[in-house]
Coordinates of C-alpha atoms in Angstrom, one line a residue:
Chain W
M1 CA -66.6 31.3 12.9
Q2 CA -66.5 35.1 11.9
F3 CA -66.6 37.8 14.5
G4 CA -67.3 41.5 13.6
I5 CA -69.0 44.7 14.7
F6 CA -72.5 46.2 13.3
S7 CA -73.4 49.8 13.6
V8 CA -76.8 51.4 13.4
S9 CA -75.2 54.6 12.2
D10 CA -76.8 56.6 14.8
I11 CA -75.3 60.2 15.8
T12 CA -76.4 60.5 19.2
R13 CA -75.0 63.1 21.6
D14 CA -72.3 61.9 24.2
P15 CA -74.1 62.2 27.3
V16 CA -70.9 62.6 29.1
S17 CA -69.2 65.7 27.1
G18 CA -72.7 66.9 25.9
E19 CA -71.4 67.1 22.2
T20 CA -73.1 65.8 19.2
P21 CA -70.8 65.0 16.5
S22 CA -71.5 66.6 13.2
E23 CA -72.7 64.3 10.1
A24 CA -69.0 64.8 8.7
E25 CA -67.5 64.0 12.0
R26 CA -69.6 60.5 12.5
I27 CA -69.2 59.6 8.8
D28 CA -65.2 60.0 8.9
A29 CA -65.3 58.2 12.3
I30 CA -67.2 55.0 10.8
V31 CA -64.6 54.8 8.3
Q32 CA -62.0 54.7 11.0
I33 CA -63.7 52.2 13.2
A34 CA -64.0 49.9 10.0
E35 CA -60.5 50.2 9.5
K36 CA -59.9 49.4 13.1
A37 CA -61.9 46.4 13.0
E38 CA -59.6 44.9 10.3
E39 CA -56.5 46.0 12.2
V40 CA -57.4 44.3 15.2
G41 CA -58.4 41.1 13.4
L42 CA -62.0 41.2 13.1
D43 CA -63.5 39.6 10.0
V44 CA -66.7 41.6 9.5
F45 CA -68.1 45.3 9.6
A46 CA -71.7 45.9 8.9
I47 CA -73.9 49.1 8.5
G48 CA -77.3 49.8 9.0
E49 CA -79.5 51.7 6.6
H50 CA -81.5 54.5 7.6
H51 CA -83.3 57.6 5.8
N52 CA -84.0 60.0 8.6
P53 CA -81.9 61.9 11.0
P54 CA -80.4 61.5 13.5
F55 CA -78.9 58.5 11.3
F56 CA -76.3 58.8 8.6
S57 CA -76.4 55.5 6.6
S58 CA -78.8 56.1 3.8
A59 CA -76.3 54.9 1.0
P60 CA -74.7 51.7 2.4
T61 CA -73.1 50.5 -0.9
T62 CA -71.1 53.9 -1.1
L63 CA -69.8 53.8 2.3
L64 CA -69.0 49.9 2.1
S65 CA -67.0 50.2 -1.3
H66 CA -65.0 53.1 0.4
I67 CA -64.1 50.7 3.4
A68 CA -63.6 47.9 1.2
A69 CA -61.0 49.8 -0.7
K70 CA -59.3 51.0 2.3
T71 CA -58.9 47.3 3.8
R72 CA -57.9 43.9 2.7
K73 CA -59.6 41.3 4.6
L74 CA -62.4 42.8 6.2
I75 CA -66.0 41.4 5.0
V76 CA -68.4 44.3 4.6
S77 CA -72.2 43.9 5.1
T78 CA -75.1 45.7 6.2
A79 CA -77.5 45.4 9.0
T80 CA -79.9 45.7 7.5
T81 CA -80.6 46.5 3.9
L82 CA -84.4 47.5 3.6
I83 CA -85.7 44.8 1.3
T84 CA -89.2 46.7 1.5
T85 CA -88.6 50.3 0.7
N86 CA -85.5 49.6 -1.9
D87 CA -86.3 48.6 -5.2
P88 CA -85.0 45.1 -5.6
V89 CA -83.7 45.9 -9.0
R90 CA -81.5 48.7 -7.5
I91 CA -80.4 46.3 -4.8
A92 CA -79.3 43.8 -7.3
E93 CA -77.3 46.3 -9.1
E94 CA -75.5 48.3 -6.3
Y95 CA -74.7 45.1 -4.3
A96 CA -73.2 43.4 -7.4
M97 CA -71.3 46.3 -8.1
L98 CA -69.9 46.3 -4.5
Q99 CA -69.4 42.8 -4.8
H100 CA -66.9 43.5 -7.8
L101 CA -65.1 46.5 -6.0
A102 CA -64.8 44.5 -2.8
K103 CA -63.5 41.4 -4.8
G104 CA -66.2 39.5 -3.2
R105 CA -65.4 40.8 0.5
M106 CA -69.1 41.5 1.1
D107 CA -72.4 40.2 2.0
L108 CA -75.7 41.7 3.0
M109 CA -78.5 41.2 5.6
L110 CA -82.0 42.1 4.5
G111 CA -84.6 43.3 6.9
R112 CA -88.1 45.1 6.6
G113 CA -87.6 48.3 8.7
N114 CA -90.3 49.2 11.2
T115 CA -90.7 52.9 10.7
A116 CA -94.0 53.8 9.3
P117 CA -93.3 57.1 7.8
V118 CA -90.3 55.9 6.0
Y119 CA -92.1 53.6 3.7
P120 CA -94.3 56.4 1.7
W121 CA -91.1 58.4 1.2
F122 CA -90.3 55.4 -1.3
G123 CA -93.7 54.6 -2.4
A124 CA -94.4 51.8 -0.1
D125 CA -96.9 51.0 2.5
I126 CA -95.8 49.6 5.7
R127 CA -99.1 47.7 6.0
Q128 CA -97.8 45.6 3.3
S129 CA -94.2 45.2 4.7
L130 CA -94.1 41.5 4.8
P131 CA -95.6 40.4 1.5
L132 CA -93.6 43.1 -0.1
A133 CA -90.3 41.9 1.6
L134 CA -91.0 38.4 0.4
E135 CA -92.0 39.1 -3.1
N136 CA -89.2 41.6 -3.4
Y137 CA -86.6 38.9 -2.3
N138 CA -87.9 36.3 -4.5
L139 CA -87.2 38.9 -7.5
L140 CA -83.9 39.6 -6.1
H141 CA -82.8 35.9 -5.8
R142 CA -83.5 35.6 -9.5
L143 CA -82.0 38.8 -10.6
W144 CA -78.6 37.6 -9.4
R145 CA -79.1 34.1 -10.9
E146 CA -80.9 34.5 -14.2
D147 CA -79.0 36.7 -16.9
V148 CA -82.4 37.6 -18.3
V149 CA -85.6 38.0 -16.3
D150 CA -89.2 38.2 -17.0
W151 CA -91.3 39.0 -14.1
E152 CA -94.6 39.9 -12.9
G153 CA -95.5 40.6 -9.3
K154 CA -97.9 42.7 -7.2
F155 CA -95.8 45.5 -5.7
R156 CA -93.5 46.6 -8.8
T157 CA -93.9 47.2 -12.5
P158 CA -93.2 43.8 -14.4
L159 CA -90.0 43.3 -16.0
Q160 CA -89.6 42.0 -19.7
G161 CA -86.1 40.8 -20.9
F162 CA -84.4 42.6 -17.9
T163 CA -80.6 41.9 -17.1
S164 CA -79.3 43.2 -13.9
T165 CA -75.8 44.5 -14.4
P166 CA -73.2 43.8 -13.4
R167 CA -73.6 40.1 -13.1
P168 CA -72.4 39.2 -9.7
L169 CA -68.6 38.4 -9.4
D170 CA -67.5 35.0 -10.7
D171 CA -71.4 34.7 -11.5
L172 CA -71.9 33.9 -7.7
P173 CA -74.5 35.8 -6.2
P174 CA -73.7 37.7 -2.7
F175 CA -74.3 35.7 0.3
V176 CA -77.6 37.1 2.0
W177 CA -78.8 37.1 5.5
H178 CA -82.3 37.4 6.5
G179 CA -82.8 39.3 9.8
S180 CA -85.9 38.7 12.1
I181 CA -87.0 38.6 15.5
R182 CA -90.3 37.2 15.3
T183 CA -91.4 36.6 11.8
P184 CA -91.9 32.8 10.5
E185 CA -92.2 33.9 7.2
I186 CA -88.6 35.4 6.9
A187 CA -87.2 32.1 8.7
E188 CA -89.0 30.2 6.0
Q189 CA -87.8 32.1 3.2
A190 CA -84.3 32.2 4.4
A191 CA -84.5 28.4 4.8
F192 CA -86.2 28.0 1.4
Y193 CA -83.4 29.5 -0.4
G194 CA -80.6 27.9 1.8
D195 CA -79.7 31.7 3.0
G196 CA -78.6 32.6 6.3
F197 CA -80.5 33.6 9.3
F198 CA -79.7 36.4 11.5
A199 CA -81.0 37.3 15.0
N200 CA -80.4 40.6 16.4
N201 CA -80.2 39.1 19.8
I202 CA -80.3 42.5 21.5
F203 CA -83.5 42.1 23.3
W204 CA -84.5 39.1 25.1
P205 CA -86.4 37.0 26.3
K206 CA -84.2 34.8 24.2
E207 CA -87.1 32.3 23.7
H208 CA -88.3 34.3 20.6
Y209 CA -85.0 33.6 19.3
I210 CA -84.5 30.1 20.2
R211 CA -87.9 29.1 18.5
L212 CA -87.4 30.9 15.1
I213 CA -83.9 29.8 14.7
K214 CA -84.9 26.3 15.6
F215 CA -87.5 26.4 13.0
Y216 CA -85.2 27.9 10.3
R217 CA -83.0 25.1 10.9
Q218 CA -85.6 22.7 10.7
R219 CA -87.0 24.2 7.3
Y220 CA -83.5 24.6 6.1
A221 CA -83.2 20.6 6.5
H222 CA -86.6 20.2 5.1
Y223 CA -85.7 22.0 1.7
G224 CA -82.7 19.8 1.3
H225 CA -79.7 22.3 1.8
G226 CA -78.2 20.5 4.6
T227 CA -78.7 19.1 8.2
E228 CA -80.4 21.4 10.8
K229 CA -76.7 21.8 12.4
Q230 CA -75.6 23.0 9.0
A231 CA -77.9 26.0 8.6
I232 CA -76.1 29.2 8.5
V233 CA -77.0 31.1 11.7
G234 CA -75.7 34.7 12.9
L235 CA -76.2 36.5 16.0
G236 CA -75.8 39.9 17.4
G237 CA -74.6 41.1 20.8
Q238 CA -73.3 44.4 22.6
A239 CA -70.5 44.6 24.9
Y240 CA -68.6 47.4 26.6
I241 CA -65.1 46.2 27.7
A242 CA -62.5 47.4 30.3
K243 CA -59.6 45.5 31.9
R244 CA -61.4 46.0 35.2
S245 CA -65.2 45.3 35.4
Q246 CA -65.9 47.9 37.8
D247 CA -64.1 50.6 35.2
A248 CA -66.6 49.2 32.5
V249 CA -69.8 49.5 34.5
K250 CA -68.8 53.0 35.7
E251 CA -67.6 54.2 32.2
F252 CA -70.7 52.7 30.4
R253 CA -73.5 53.5 32.5
P254 CA -73.9 57.2 31.6
Y255 CA -74.3 55.7 27.8
F256 CA -76.6 53.1 28.7
N257 CA -78.8 55.3 30.6
E258 CA -79.3 57.5 27.7
A259 CA -79.0 55.0 24.9
P260 CA -81.6 55.6 22.1
V261 CA -83.4 52.6 22.4
Y262 CA -83.5 51.2 26.0
G263 CA -82.4 54.4 27.8
H264 CA -84.3 55.7 30.8
G265 CA -85.7 52.2 31.0
P266 CA -84.2 49.5 32.8
R267 CA -81.3 49.4 35.1
M268 CA -78.1 48.6 33.4
E269 CA -77.4 45.5 35.9
D270 CA -81.1 44.1 35.1
F271 CA -80.5 44.6 31.3
M272 CA -77.0 42.9 31.7
E273 CA -78.6 40.0 33.7
Q274 CA -81.6 39.5 31.5
T275 CA -80.3 40.3 28.0
P276 CA -77.2 39.4 26.1
L277 CA -75.4 42.9 26.8
S278 CA -72.1 42.4 28.6
V279 CA -70.4 45.3 30.4
G280 CA -67.2 44.0 32.1
S281 CA -63.6 42.5 31.7
P282 CA -62.9 40.6 28.7
Q283 CA -63.4 37.4 30.6
E284 CA -66.9 38.3 31.6
V285 CA -67.5 39.3 27.9
I286 CA -66.1 35.9 26.8
D287 CA -67.9 33.8 29.3
K288 CA -71.3 35.4 28.3
T289 CA -70.7 35.3 24.6
L290 CA -69.8 31.7 24.8
T291 CA -73.4 30.9 26.5
F292 CA -75.0 31.9 23.0
R293 CA -74.2 28.7 21.5
E294 CA -75.7 26.8 24.2
H295 CA -79.0 28.7 23.5
F296 CA -79.0 28.4 19.9
G297 CA -76.6 26.0 18.7
D298 CA -73.3 26.2 16.9
Y299 CA -73.5 29.4 14.3
Q300 CA -71.2 31.1 12.0
R301 CA -71.1 34.9 12.8
Q302 CA -71.1 36.8 16.0
M303 CA -71.5 40.6 15.5
F304 CA -70.9 43.1 18.2
L305 CA -72.7 46.5 18.7
M306 CA -70.0 48.8 19.7
D307 CA -70.4 52.5 18.6
H308 CA -73.7 53.5 19.3
A309 CA -75.4 55.6 22.3
G310 CA -73.0 58.6 21.6
L311 CA -69.9 56.7 22.6
P312 CA -66.9 59.0 21.5
L313 CA -64.5 57.8 18.5
K314 CA -61.4 57.3 20.9
T315 CA -63.7 55.1 23.3
V316 CA -64.8 52.9 20.4
L317 CA -61.4 52.8 19.0
N318 CA -60.1 51.4 22.4
Q319 CA -63.2 49.2 22.7
L320 CA -62.1 47.6 19.4
D321 CA -58.5 47.0 20.7
L322 CA -59.8 45.2 23.7
L323 CA -62.4 43.3 21.4
G324 CA -59.9 42.2 19.0
E325 CA -56.9 41.6 21.4
E326 CA -58.3 40.0 24.5
V327 CA -61.9 38.9 23.8
V328 CA -62.2 37.5 20.2
P329 CA -59.1 35.4 20.1
V330 CA -60.3 33.4 23.1
L331 CA -63.7 33.0 21.6
R332 CA -62.1 31.6 18.5
K333 CA -60.1 29.2 20.3
E334 CA -62.9 28.0 23.0
I335 CA -65.6 27.8 20.3
E336 CA -63.5 25.8 17.8
A337 CA -62.8 23.3 21.0
R338 CA -66.3 23.1 21.5
Q339 CA -68.1 23.1 18.1
D340 CA -70.0 20.3 16.7
P341 CA -68.0 19.1 13.7
E342 CA -70.8 19.0 11.7
T343 CA -71.2 22.8 11.8
A344 CA -71.2 24.5 8.5
K345 CA -68.3 27.2 7.9
P346 CA -69.1 30.7 7.4
P347 CA -69.7 31.8 4.2
T348 CA -66.9 33.5 2.2
H349 CA -66.5 34.2 -1.4
A350 CA -63.7 32.0 -2.2
G351 CA -65.4 29.1 -0.2
R352 CA -68.5 29.6 -2.2
V353 CA -66.8 29.8 -5.5
K354 CA -65.1 26.6 -4.8
D355 CA -68.7 25.1 -3.7
K356 CA -70.2 26.0 -6.8
Y357 CA -67.2 25.4 -9.2
G358 CA -65.0 22.9 -7.5
D359 CA -61.7 22.9 -9.5
G360 CA -63.6 23.7 -12.7
P361 CA -63.7 27.1 -14.7
V362 CA -65.4 29.9 -13.3
R363 CA -68.1 31.9 -15.5
Q364 CA -66.8 35.4 -16.3
P365 CA -69.9 36.7 -18.3
R366 CA -68.8 39.0 -21.5
P367 CA -71.7 41.0 -23.0
N368 CA -72.3 40.7 -26.5
A369 CA -72.1 43.9 -28.6
N370 CA -74.9 46.4 -28.2
R371 CA -77.4 45.8 -30.9
G372 CA -78.3 49.6 -30.9
D373 CA -81.4 49.3 -29.4
N374 CA -80.0 49.7 -25.8
V375 CA -82.2 46.7 -24.9
T376 CA -80.2 43.5 -24.1
G377 CA -82.5 40.7 -25.6
G378 CA -82.6 37.2 -24.7
S379 CA -78.9 36.5 -24.9
P380 CA -76.8 39.4 -23.5
Y381 CA -73.7 37.3 -23.0
Q382 CA -71.3 35.5 -25.1
D383 CA -71.8 32.2 -23.3
S384 CA -75.6 32.6 -23.1
K385 CA -76.5 32.1 -26.8
Chain Q
M1 CA -115.0 14.6 40.3
G2 CA -114.7 18.4 40.7
Q3 CA -112.8 20.6 38.4
N4 CA -109.9 22.5 39.6
F5 CA -109.8 26.3 38.5
Q6 CA -106.9 28.7 38.9
L7 CA -108.0 32.3 39.6
V8 CA -105.6 35.3 39.3
V9 CA -106.2 38.5 40.9
V10 CA -104.6 41.3 39.4
S11 CA -104.6 44.4 41.8
A12 CA -103.3 47.9 41.0
G13 CA -104.0 49.1 44.5
T14 CA -100.8 51.0 46.0
S15 CA -100.9 51.0 49.7
D16 CA -100.6 47.7 51.6
P17 CA -103.5 46.5 52.3
S18 CA -105.4 48.6 49.7
S19 CA -109.2 48.5 49.5
T20 CA -108.7 47.4 45.8
R21 CA -107.0 44.6 46.9
L22 CA -109.4 43.8 49.5
L23 CA -112.4 44.3 47.1
A24 CA -110.5 41.5 44.7
D25 CA -109.9 39.2 47.5
R26 CA -113.6 39.4 48.5
V27 CA -114.5 38.3 45.0
A28 CA -112.0 35.6 45.1
G29 CA -113.2 34.6 48.4
R30 CA -116.8 34.1 47.1
V31 CA -115.6 32.3 43.9
T32 CA -114.0 30.0 46.0
A33 CA -117.0 29.2 48.3
L34 CA -119.4 29.3 45.5
A35 CA -117.1 26.8 43.5
G36 CA -116.8 24.7 46.6
K37 CA -120.5 24.3 46.7
R38 CA -120.3 22.5 43.4
G39 CA -117.5 20.2 44.3
Q40 CA -114.8 22.7 42.7
T41 CA -111.6 23.7 44.0
V42 CA -110.1 27.2 43.2
G43 CA -106.5 28.1 43.5
T44 CA -105.8 31.8 43.8
T45 CA -102.7 33.5 42.6
V46 CA -102.4 37.5 43.3
I47 CA -100.4 39.7 40.9
E48 CA -99.8 42.8 42.8
L49 CA -98.8 45.4 40.0
R50 CA -97.1 48.0 42.3
E51 CA -94.2 45.3 42.3
L52 CA -94.1 45.4 38.6
A53 CA -94.5 48.8 38.1
T54 CA -90.8 49.5 37.0
E55 CA -90.9 46.6 34.5
I56 CA -94.1 47.6 33.1
A57 CA -92.8 51.1 32.6
N58 CA -89.5 49.5 31.2
A59 CA -91.5 47.4 28.8
L60 CA -93.6 50.2 27.4
V61 CA -90.7 52.3 26.8
S62 CA -88.0 50.2 25.8
N63 CA -89.7 46.7 24.8
H64 CA -87.6 45.0 27.5
V65 CA -89.7 42.5 29.3
G66 CA -88.2 41.8 33.0
P67 CA -88.5 38.6 34.6
K68 CA -91.3 39.6 37.1
L69 CA -93.2 40.7 34.2
Q70 CA -92.6 37.4 32.1
N71 CA -93.8 35.6 35.4
A72 CA -97.1 37.5 35.5
V73 CA -97.7 36.4 31.8
A74 CA -96.9 32.8 32.8
T75 CA -99.7 33.1 35.5
L76 CA -102.0 34.7 33.5
R77 CA -101.5 32.1 30.6
H78 CA -102.9 29.4 33.0
A79 CA -105.7 31.4 34.4
D80 CA -109.2 30.0 34.2
G81 CA -110.8 33.3 35.6
I82 CA -109.2 36.6 36.5
V83 CA -110.3 39.5 38.8
A84 CA -108.9 42.9 37.7
S85 CA -109.3 45.4 40.3
T86 CA -108.0 48.8 40.0
P87 CA -108.3 52.4 42.1
V88 CA -109.8 55.1 40.3
Y89 CA -107.6 58.3 39.5
K90 CA -108.8 61.5 37.8
A91 CA -112.1 59.7 36.7
G92 CA -110.2 56.9 35.1
A93 CA -108.6 53.4 35.8
S94 CA -105.3 53.5 37.3
G95 CA -102.3 53.8 34.4
L96 CA -100.7 51.0 36.1
L97 CA -103.5 48.5 35.3
T98 CA -104.1 50.0 31.9
S99 CA -100.4 49.7 31.0
F100 CA -100.0 46.3 32.3
F101 CA -102.9 45.0 30.2
Q102 CA -101.6 47.1 27.3
V103 CA -98.0 45.4 27.3
L104 CA -99.6 41.9 27.0
D105 CA -99.9 40.1 23.7
N106 CA -103.1 40.7 22.1
D107 CA -104.1 36.9 22.4
L108 CA -103.0 36.0 25.7
L109 CA -106.4 36.4 27.5
I110 CA -108.6 35.4 24.7
A111 CA -111.9 33.9 26.0
K112 CA -110.9 34.1 29.6
P113 CA -113.8 35.3 32.3
V114 CA -112.9 38.2 33.9
V115 CA -114.7 40.3 36.8
L116 CA -113.9 43.9 37.0
A117 CA -113.7 46.0 39.8
A118 CA -112.6 49.6 40.9
T119 CA -112.6 51.5 44.0
A120 CA -112.9 55.4 44.6
G121 CA -113.2 57.9 47.0
T122 CA -116.6 59.3 45.5
A123 CA -119.4 57.6 44.1
R124 CA -119.3 60.0 41.1
H125 CA -116.6 57.4 39.6
A126 CA -119.3 54.8 39.4
L127 CA -119.3 54.3 35.7
V128 CA -115.5 53.9 35.3
V129 CA -115.5 50.1 35.0
D130 CA -118.5 49.9 32.6
D131 CA -117.5 52.9 30.4
Q132 CA -113.7 52.7 30.2
M133 CA -112.2 49.3 31.5
R134 CA -114.9 47.2 29.6
G135 CA -113.5 48.7 26.1
L136 CA -109.7 47.3 26.9
F137 CA -111.0 44.0 28.2
A138 CA -113.1 43.9 25.0
Y139 CA -110.3 44.5 22.7
L140 CA -108.4 41.9 24.6
R141 CA -111.3 39.4 23.6
T142 CA -111.9 38.2 27.4
V143 CA -115.6 37.8 28.4
V144 CA -116.4 40.1 31.3
V145 CA -119.2 39.2 33.6
P146 CA -122.2 41.1 33.4
T147 CA -121.9 42.6 36.9
S148 CA -119.2 45.3 37.3
L149 CA -117.9 46.0 40.7
F150 CA -117.3 49.4 42.0
A151 CA -116.9 50.4 45.8
S152 CA -116.6 54.0 46.9
T153 CA -116.0 54.9 50.4
E154 CA -119.9 54.6 51.3
D155 CA -120.3 51.1 49.9
W156 CA -118.0 49.5 52.3
Q157 CA -120.8 49.6 54.9
D158 CA -123.5 48.9 52.5
N159 CA -124.7 45.3 52.2
G160 CA -125.5 46.1 48.5
L161 CA -121.7 45.9 47.9
T162 CA -121.7 42.0 49.2
K163 CA -124.8 41.3 47.1
R164 CA -123.0 42.6 43.9
I165 CA -119.9 40.5 44.8
D166 CA -121.9 37.5 45.1
R167 CA -123.6 38.0 41.7
A168 CA -120.3 38.6 40.0
A169 CA -118.5 35.7 41.7
L170 CA -121.3 33.3 40.7
E171 CA -121.4 35.0 37.1
L172 CA -117.4 34.2 37.2
V173 CA -118.0 30.5 38.3
A174 CA -120.7 30.1 35.8
L175 CA -118.3 30.9 32.9
M176 CA -115.5 29.0 34.3
T177 CA -117.7 26.0 34.6
S178 CA -119.0 26.1 31.4
G179 CA -115.7 25.8 29.5
F180 CA -116.2 28.7 27.5
E181 CA -112.5 29.5 27.1
K182 CA -111.7 26.1 26.1
T183 CA -114.4 25.6 23.7
V184 CA -113.5 29.0 22.0
R185 CA -109.7 28.0 22.3
D186 CA -110.2 24.4 20.9
E187 CA -112.6 25.4 18.0
S188 CA -111.6 28.6 16.9
W189 CA -108.3 29.6 18.2
G190 CA -106.9 30.0 14.5
S191 CA -109.6 32.6 13.6
Y192 CA -107.9 35.2 15.9
Q193 CA -104.8 37.0 15.1
H194 CA -101.6 35.8 16.4
E195 CA -97.9 36.4 16.3
Y196 CA -95.3 33.9 16.5
G197 CA -94.7 33.4 20.4
S198 CA -97.4 35.4 21.5
A199 CA -100.0 34.2 23.9
G200 CA -97.3 34.3 26.7
G201 CA -94.9 32.1 24.4
T202 CA -97.6 29.5 23.6
E203 CA -98.5 30.5 20.3
L204 CA -96.1 28.4 18.2
T205 CA -98.4 26.9 15.6
I206 CA -97.0 27.9 12.0
D207 CA -99.3 27.5 9.1
L208 CA -97.0 26.4 6.4
D209 CA -100.1 26.4 4.0
S210 CA -101.0 30.2 4.3
D211 CA -100.5 32.7 1.3
L212 CA -97.7 34.5 3.0
M213 CA -95.7 30.9 3.5
R214 CA -96.1 30.2 -0.1
L215 CA -94.9 33.8 -1.0
A216 CA -91.9 33.1 1.3
A217 CA -91.1 29.9 -0.7
G218 CA -90.9 31.4 -3.8
G219 CA -94.8 31.6 -4.8
A220 CA -96.6 34.5 -5.9
A221 CA -98.2 37.2 -3.8
S222 CA -102.2 36.8 -3.8

């Protein structure tokens, strides 16, 4: 099982100090947060994608390649990459490049984005959000698997003899998670391709997630990728940890009360009781997180939201110490002891290379010489005559 | 063999007892009596919105649906008939009532028979039910009985209100007895818009043969 943190990339006023970090400060902070995640033994760092203030993460692959360069084991990922407003051709290129630079220590999660004004900034229409997401991914999936793609769809200009470069590292496409709360078509697409499915798990009633994850598992098996238990599931969650429960509650309350999404709404105690939010001692966070597998079945990746709502960098780093040292090691042990042996391993580049090639040779595409027309033609690589 | 109906009273009255609740209770009482004459039984559940006020506000601003609100949704899902009753504030239905119905899934109440009722301090608000509330319940695709109920201070001593309550109650009983909701839901449920898990968590049918599902499984957009 993999454990990690995901950030929305919000730049939020600290309600306690009254300070709002500058973009420069917050961007520096996120790099330190990611490095800290590796230092305390977490497996994954993921960043969101936004194109409006007060968020900074408009160019996730740039950030993630920098983080990958500064770390050694950490998997960098997204939460989410917008499959609607990004051209799938650009996603194919940028994330394949990231995959090379990160030496395979990356994957990505696709989401649709729900802010209507963002769509027209990129020439898209939110009313077409779902078919756009589905069609774009169908294309992205091919761009990473076929050297030369001829394609025609509804939403972008056709492609004739197009080769997305660089080809994925080891000719193995990046692993993809599809994030959704309530859309069966997204779960169906994840199942059809044998990709991962991620439920953000921030808002309950959990019944929505339970049903959709169950549907995804059934369809994953239907399409022959494995059994329902072998489907690849990721979950979100959020926590604020202190050695003593009452300190956690006291420290986090002002941030909860003014949090961008649910602040000025429910009481923190109600939200803790009724959603996956844990605010308390390491043991309380452990106990709550252990209930997730009972609701959703054994899963491969647990992500925590730790750096939002204006929490200052120092606090976030301290939270990561507690998460990495006191919570996650116990969770690893407890989950390993309880996990169904049929459960699939979490996706890693090395594991997936092994699955694809066994002990055989790994394809390393070498391009043919440029024919002088800057167009690749039907066999751009030496082994694709 | 008499039918058994579940009647749900939704009251946005705030005092205890409120005239808003009183008006709704009188409707419920008449519904029970009129159904009884036909050998039918009626079980009545009351949703007092004042007890849900915080959760309704939370759901509006933060998407978080609390446990009391979830219970109210479950209750309405099983309703055969609904009485929705509100005080009039500033020439409109109470925001508590409209907010509650606004946070429900669009398809929760499809084809359910509803009596609408309002109370006010002056008869000048008499058209609030017909002019304002009907639109909301039309959007929810409920079937509102022809007789709207409105009680201002002077109506409480007027036998005309009792007659109108009788009329509305009979109209509701007639609609419940006719099986209108069941017919609509059985035969054309699929032609209304649904979201996965909407209709109070019951709408779980996934049409694998839709255009979007074909697109999800690698097909082409239509």
